[in-house]
CSV table of C-alpha atoms in Angstrom, one decimal:
chain,number,residue,atom,x,y,z
A,1,GLY,CA,-163.8,78.0,-148.3
A,2,ALA,CA,-162.7,79.4,-151.7
A,3,GLY,CA,-160.9,77.2,-154.1
A,4,VAL,CA,-157.9,77.9,-156.3
A,5,SER,CA,-158.7,80.8,-158.7
A,6,GLN,CA,-156.9,81.7,-161.9
A,7,SER,CA,-157.1,84.7,-164.2
A,8,PRO,CA,-157.7,85.4,-166.9
A,9,SER,CA,-159.9,82.4,-167.8
A,10,ASN,CA,-159.1,82.9,-171.6
A,11,LYS,CA,-156.3,84.8,-173.2
A,12,VAL,CA,-155.8,85.4,-176.9
A,13,THR,CA,-152.5,86.9,-177.9
A,14,GLU,CA,-150.3,87.5,-180.9
A,15,LYS,CA,-147.2,85.5,-181.6
A,16,GLY,CA,-144.2,87.3,-180.0
A,17,LYS,CA,-146.2,89.1,-177.3
A,18,ASP,CA,-145.6,88.5,-173.6
A,19,VAL,CA,-148.4,87.1,-171.4
A,20,GLU,CA,-148.8,86.9,-167.6
A,21,LEU,CA,-151.1,84.4,-165.9
A,22,ARG,CA,-152.2,84.6,-162.3
A,23,CYS,CA,-153.0,82.0,-159.6
A,24,ASP,CA,-154.5,82.6,-156.2
A,25,PRO,CA,-154.0,79.4,-154.2
A,26,ILE,CA,-156.2,78.1,-151.3
A,27,SER,CA,-155.4,80.2,-148.1
A,28,GLY,CA,-153.0,78.3,-146.0
A,29,HIS,CA,-151.7,76.1,-148.8
A,30,THR,CA,-147.9,76.4,-148.9
A,31,ALA,CA,-147.3,74.5,-152.0
A,32,LEU,CA,-148.2,75.7,-155.5
A,33,TYR,CA,-147.8,74.0,-158.9
A,34,TRP,CA,-148.1,75.1,-162.5
A,35,TYR,CA,-149.0,72.7,-165.2
A,36,ARG,CA,-149.6,72.9,-168.9
A,37,GLN,CA,-152.2,70.8,-170.6
A,38,ARG,CA,-152.1,70.7,-174.3
A,39,LEU,CA,-155.1,69.4,-176.3
A,40,GLY,CA,-155.5,65.7,-176.0
A,41,GLN,CA,-152.4,65.4,-173.7
A,42,GLY,CA,-151.8,64.8,-170.1
A,43,LEU,CA,-150.7,67.5,-167.7
A,44,GLU,CA,-147.1,68.6,-168.0
A,45,PHE,CA,-145.3,69.8,-164.9
A,46,LEU,CA,-143.9,73.2,-165.1
A,47,ILE,CA,-142.8,74.5,-161.8
A,48,TYR,CA,-143.3,74.0,-158.0
A,49,PHE,CA,-143.2,76.5,-155.1
A,50,GLN,CA,-143.0,75.4,-151.4
A,51,GLY,CA,-143.0,78.1,-148.9
A,52,ASN,CA,-139.8,80.1,-148.9
A,53,SER,CA,-137.7,77.3,-150.5
A,54,ALA,CA,-136.1,77.7,-153.9
A,55,PRO,CA,-138.7,76.7,-156.5
A,56,ASP,CA,-138.3,73.5,-158.6
A,57,LYS,CA,-138.1,74.9,-162.0
A,58,SER,CA,-137.1,71.6,-163.7
A,59,GLY,CA,-140.3,71.5,-165.9
A,60,LEU,CA,-140.1,74.9,-167.5
A,61,PRO,CA,-139.7,74.1,-171.3
A,62,SER,CA,-137.6,77.2,-172.2
A,63,ASP,CA,-136.1,80.4,-170.7
A,64,ARG,CA,-139.2,82.1,-172.1
A,65,PHE,CA,-141.1,80.7,-169.2
A,66,SER,CA,-140.7,82.1,-165.7
A,67,ALA,CA,-142.8,82.2,-162.6
A,68,GLU,CA,-142.8,84.0,-159.3
A,69,ARG,CA,-144.6,83.6,-156.0
A,70,THR,CA,-145.0,86.2,-153.3
A,71,GLY,CA,-144.6,84.3,-150.0
A,72,GLU,CA,-147.4,81.8,-149.7
A,73,SER,CA,-149.9,83.7,-151.8
A,74,VAL,CA,-150.4,84.7,-155.4
A,75,SER,CA,-148.2,83.3,-158.2
A,76,THR,CA,-147.7,84.6,-161.7
A,77,LEU,CA,-146.5,82.6,-164.7
A,78,THR,CA,-145.0,84.7,-167.5
A,79,ILE,CA,-144.4,83.6,-171.0
A,80,GLN,CA,-142.2,85.9,-173.0
A,81,ARG,CA,-142.2,86.1,-176.8
A,82,THR,CA,-145.1,83.7,-177.0
A,83,GLN,CA,-145.1,81.1,-179.8
A,84,GLN,CA,-148.0,79.2,-181.3
A,85,GLU,CA,-146.8,76.0,-179.6
A,86,ASP,CA,-147.5,77.7,-176.3
A,87,SER,CA,-151.2,77.5,-176.9
A,88,ALA,CA,-152.6,75.3,-174.1
A,89,VAL,CA,-154.5,75.4,-170.9
A,90,TYR,CA,-152.3,76.4,-168.0
A,91,LEU,CA,-153.4,75.0,-164.7
A,92,CYS,CA,-152.5,76.0,-161.2
A,93,ALA,CA,-152.8,73.8,-158.1
A,94,SER,CA,-152.1,74.2,-154.5
A,95,SER,CA,-151.7,71.8,-151.6
A,96,LEU,CA,-150.8,71.6,-147.9
A,97,ALA,CA,-147.2,70.4,-148.0
A,98,THR,CA,-145.7,68.5,-145.1
A,99,SER,CA,-142.1,68.3,-144.2
A,100,GLY,CA,-139.9,65.7,-145.7
A,101,GLY,CA,-140.8,62.1,-145.2
A,102,ALA,CA,-144.4,62.8,-144.6
A,103,ARG,CA,-147.1,62.2,-147.1
A,104,GLN,CA,-147.7,64.9,-149.6
A,105,GLU,CA,-151.1,66.4,-149.5
A,106,THR,CA,-153.5,66.3,-152.4
A,107,GLN,CA,-153.4,69.0,-155.1
A,108,TYR,CA,-156.4,71.1,-155.7
A,109,PHE,CA,-156.7,72.6,-159.0
A,110,GLY,CA,-158.0,75.9,-160.4
A,111,PRO,CA,-160.2,76.2,-163.5
A,112,GLY,CA,-157.2,77.0,-165.7
A,113,THR,CA,-156.2,79.8,-168.2
A,114,ARG,CA,-156.8,78.9,-171.8
A,115,LEU,CA,-154.1,80.5,-173.9
A,116,LEU,CA,-154.3,80.9,-177.6
A,117,VAL,CA,-151.3,82.3,-179.5
A,118,LEU,CA,-152.2,83.4,-183.0
B,1,GLU,CA,-138.1,56.2,-167.9
B,2,ASP,CA,-140.9,56.7,-165.6
B,3,GLN,CA,-144.3,56.4,-167.3
B,4,VAL,CA,-148.0,56.5,-166.6
B,5,THR,CA,-150.3,54.9,-169.1
B,6,GLN,CA,-154.1,55.0,-169.0
B,7,SER,CA,-156.4,52.7,-170.9
B,8,PRO,CA,-158.8,52.8,-172.7
B,9,GLU,CA,-158.4,56.3,-174.2
B,10,ALA,CA,-162.1,56.5,-174.5
B,11,LEU,CA,-165.0,54.4,-173.2
B,12,ARG,CA,-168.7,54.6,-173.9
B,13,LEU,CA,-171.0,52.9,-171.5
B,14,GLN,CA,-174.8,52.5,-171.4
B,15,GLU,CA,-176.3,53.8,-168.2
B,16,GLY,CA,-176.0,51.1,-165.6
B,17,GLU,CA,-173.2,49.1,-167.4
B,18,SER,CA,-170.3,48.7,-164.9
B,19,SER,CA,-166.6,48.9,-166.1
B,20,SER,CA,-163.2,49.7,-165.1
B,21,LEU,CA,-160.5,52.2,-166.2
B,22,ASN,CA,-156.9,51.3,-165.9
B,23,CYS,CA,-153.8,53.3,-164.9
B,24,SER,CA,-150.5,51.4,-165.2
B,25,TYR,CA,-147.2,52.8,-164.1
B,26,THR,CA,-143.6,52.0,-164.6
B,27,VAL,CA,-142.0,54.1,-161.9
B,28,SER,CA,-139.4,53.5,-159.2
B,29,GLY,CA,-140.5,54.2,-155.7
B,30,LEU,CA,-144.2,55.1,-155.7
B,31,ARG,CA,-145.2,57.5,-153.0
B,32,GLY,CA,-148.8,57.9,-154.0
B,33,LEU,CA,-151.3,57.5,-156.8
B,34,PHE,CA,-154.0,60.0,-157.4
B,35,TRP,CA,-157.3,59.9,-159.4
B,36,TYR,CA,-158.8,63.0,-160.7
B,37,ARG,CA,-162.0,63.7,-162.7
B,38,GLN,CA,-161.9,66.5,-165.3
B,39,ASP,CA,-165.0,68.0,-166.8
B,40,PRO,CA,-164.7,70.0,-170.1
B,41,GLY,CA,-163.3,73.4,-169.5
B,42,LYS,CA,-162.6,72.8,-165.9
B,43,GLY,CA,-159.6,71.9,-163.8
B,44,PRO,CA,-159.2,68.4,-162.5
B,45,GLU,CA,-161.2,67.5,-159.4
B,46,PHE,CA,-159.6,65.3,-156.8
B,47,LEU,CA,-161.2,61.9,-156.2
B,48,PHE,CA,-158.8,59.5,-154.5
B,49,THR,CA,-155.3,58.9,-153.1
B,50,LEU,CA,-153.8,55.5,-152.8
B,51,TYR,CA,-150.5,54.8,-151.2
B,52,SER,CA,-149.9,51.2,-150.9
B,53,ALA,CA,-150.6,48.0,-152.8
B,54,GLY,CA,-153.9,46.4,-151.7
B,55,GLU,CA,-155.4,49.7,-150.7
B,56,GLU,CA,-159.0,50.6,-151.8
B,57,LYS,CA,-161.1,53.7,-151.6
B,58,GLU,CA,-164.7,54.2,-152.5
B,59,LYS,CA,-166.9,57.2,-153.2
B,60,GLU,CA,-170.5,56.8,-154.5
B,61,ARG,CA,-170.3,54.7,-157.7
B,62,LEU,CA,-166.5,54.8,-157.8
B,63,LYS,CA,-163.9,52.5,-156.3
B,64,ALA,CA,-160.2,52.8,-156.8
B,65,THR,CA,-157.7,50.0,-156.2
B,66,LEU,CA,-154.0,49.8,-156.3
B,67,THR,CA,-151.4,47.0,-157.0
B,68,LYS,CA,-147.7,47.3,-157.4
B,69,LYS,CA,-148.0,47.9,-161.1
B,70,GLU,CA,-151.4,49.5,-161.7
B,71,SER,CA,-154.5,51.1,-160.4
B,72,PHE,CA,-158.1,50.5,-161.4
B,73,LEU,CA,-161.0,52.8,-161.2
B,74,HIS,CA,-164.1,50.8,-161.1
B,75,ILE,CA,-167.4,52.4,-162.1
B,76,THR,CA,-170.6,50.6,-160.8
B,77,ALA,CA,-173.9,51.4,-162.5
B,78,PRO,CA,-172.7,54.5,-164.0
B,79,LYS,CA,-175.0,57.5,-164.7
B,80,PRO,CA,-174.7,60.2,-167.4
B,81,GLU,CA,-173.4,62.6,-164.8
B,82,ASP,CA,-170.3,60.4,-164.5
B,83,SER,CA,-169.3,61.3,-168.0
B,84,ALA,CA,-165.9,63.1,-167.8
B,85,THR,CA,-162.2,62.5,-168.4
B,86,TYR,CA,-160.6,60.6,-165.6
B,87,LEU,CA,-156.9,61.2,-164.9
B,88,CYS,CA,-154.4,59.4,-162.8
B,89,ALA,CA,-151.1,60.8,-161.5
B,90,VAL,CA,-148.2,59.2,-159.6
B,91,GLN,CA,-146.0,60.9,-157.0
B,92,LEU,CA,-142.6,59.4,-156.6
B,93,LYS,CA,-140.6,59.1,-153.4
B,94,ASN,CA,-137.5,60.6,-154.8
B,95,THR,CA,-139.1,63.6,-156.4
B,96,GLY,CA,-142.0,64.2,-154.1
B,97,ASN,CA,-143.0,67.5,-155.4
B,98,GLN,CA,-143.4,66.2,-159.0
B,99,PHE,CA,-146.6,64.4,-160.2
B,100,TYR,CA,-146.7,62.5,-163.4
B,101,PHE,CA,-150.0,62.4,-165.1
B,102,GLY,CA,-151.4,60.0,-167.6
B,103,THR,CA,-153.3,61.3,-170.6
B,104,GLY,CA,-156.7,60.3,-169.2
B,105,THR,CA,-159.7,58.1,-170.1
B,106,SER,CA,-162.7,59.9,-171.6
B,107,LEU,CA,-165.8,58.3,-170.3
B,108,THR,CA,-169.2,58.8,-171.9
B,109,VAL,CA,-172.3,57.3,-170.2
B,110,ILE,CA,-175.3,57.1,-172.5
B,111,PRO,CA,-178.8,57.4,-171.0
């Protein structure tokens, strides 16, 4: 079946502008994650959605970052008033999440959105 | 502080030259350790999940092992198409929805 898709694949913006990144998870996957990957660095957790539960926003680096998810489908990550340090690859992943105590399912990643802030 | 460290940062191998990549972790309460492969310009691709010390998983030329402090990704007789960055990530019991990634090992296999 189809994997995780993200759009746009590349985004160039000017400092101070807002950007919106989109993620379409694998159908049936209830959990969705956003990560940031800066050049030469590991993946940095941003936010996690699980079904209708309140999202875990503990990884968002500032209040300029926000994310939404409609039910168990599409998610959008919004960065307001972009700064040059926001330049990175933004990765989305989805997984089948089990109830508490059970093993978490594997995350499957999208191809990422490459954001460049000039 | 919970940490995941991968070594070496970069590795160049001749085709057929076997080696191992290391992922060491200093975390409390490991729930699972994951290995991913990432090709340039692409998202990470899942390889293995390991849950308990002593566990091993194999796929083609790759074999992953887990101890209480580290995991190894063994590559046997690598081919040029194995060239990629290999990432490991740990999932903790007390924050099951958060995964902590290492910075990866960039592997280059020379024909």
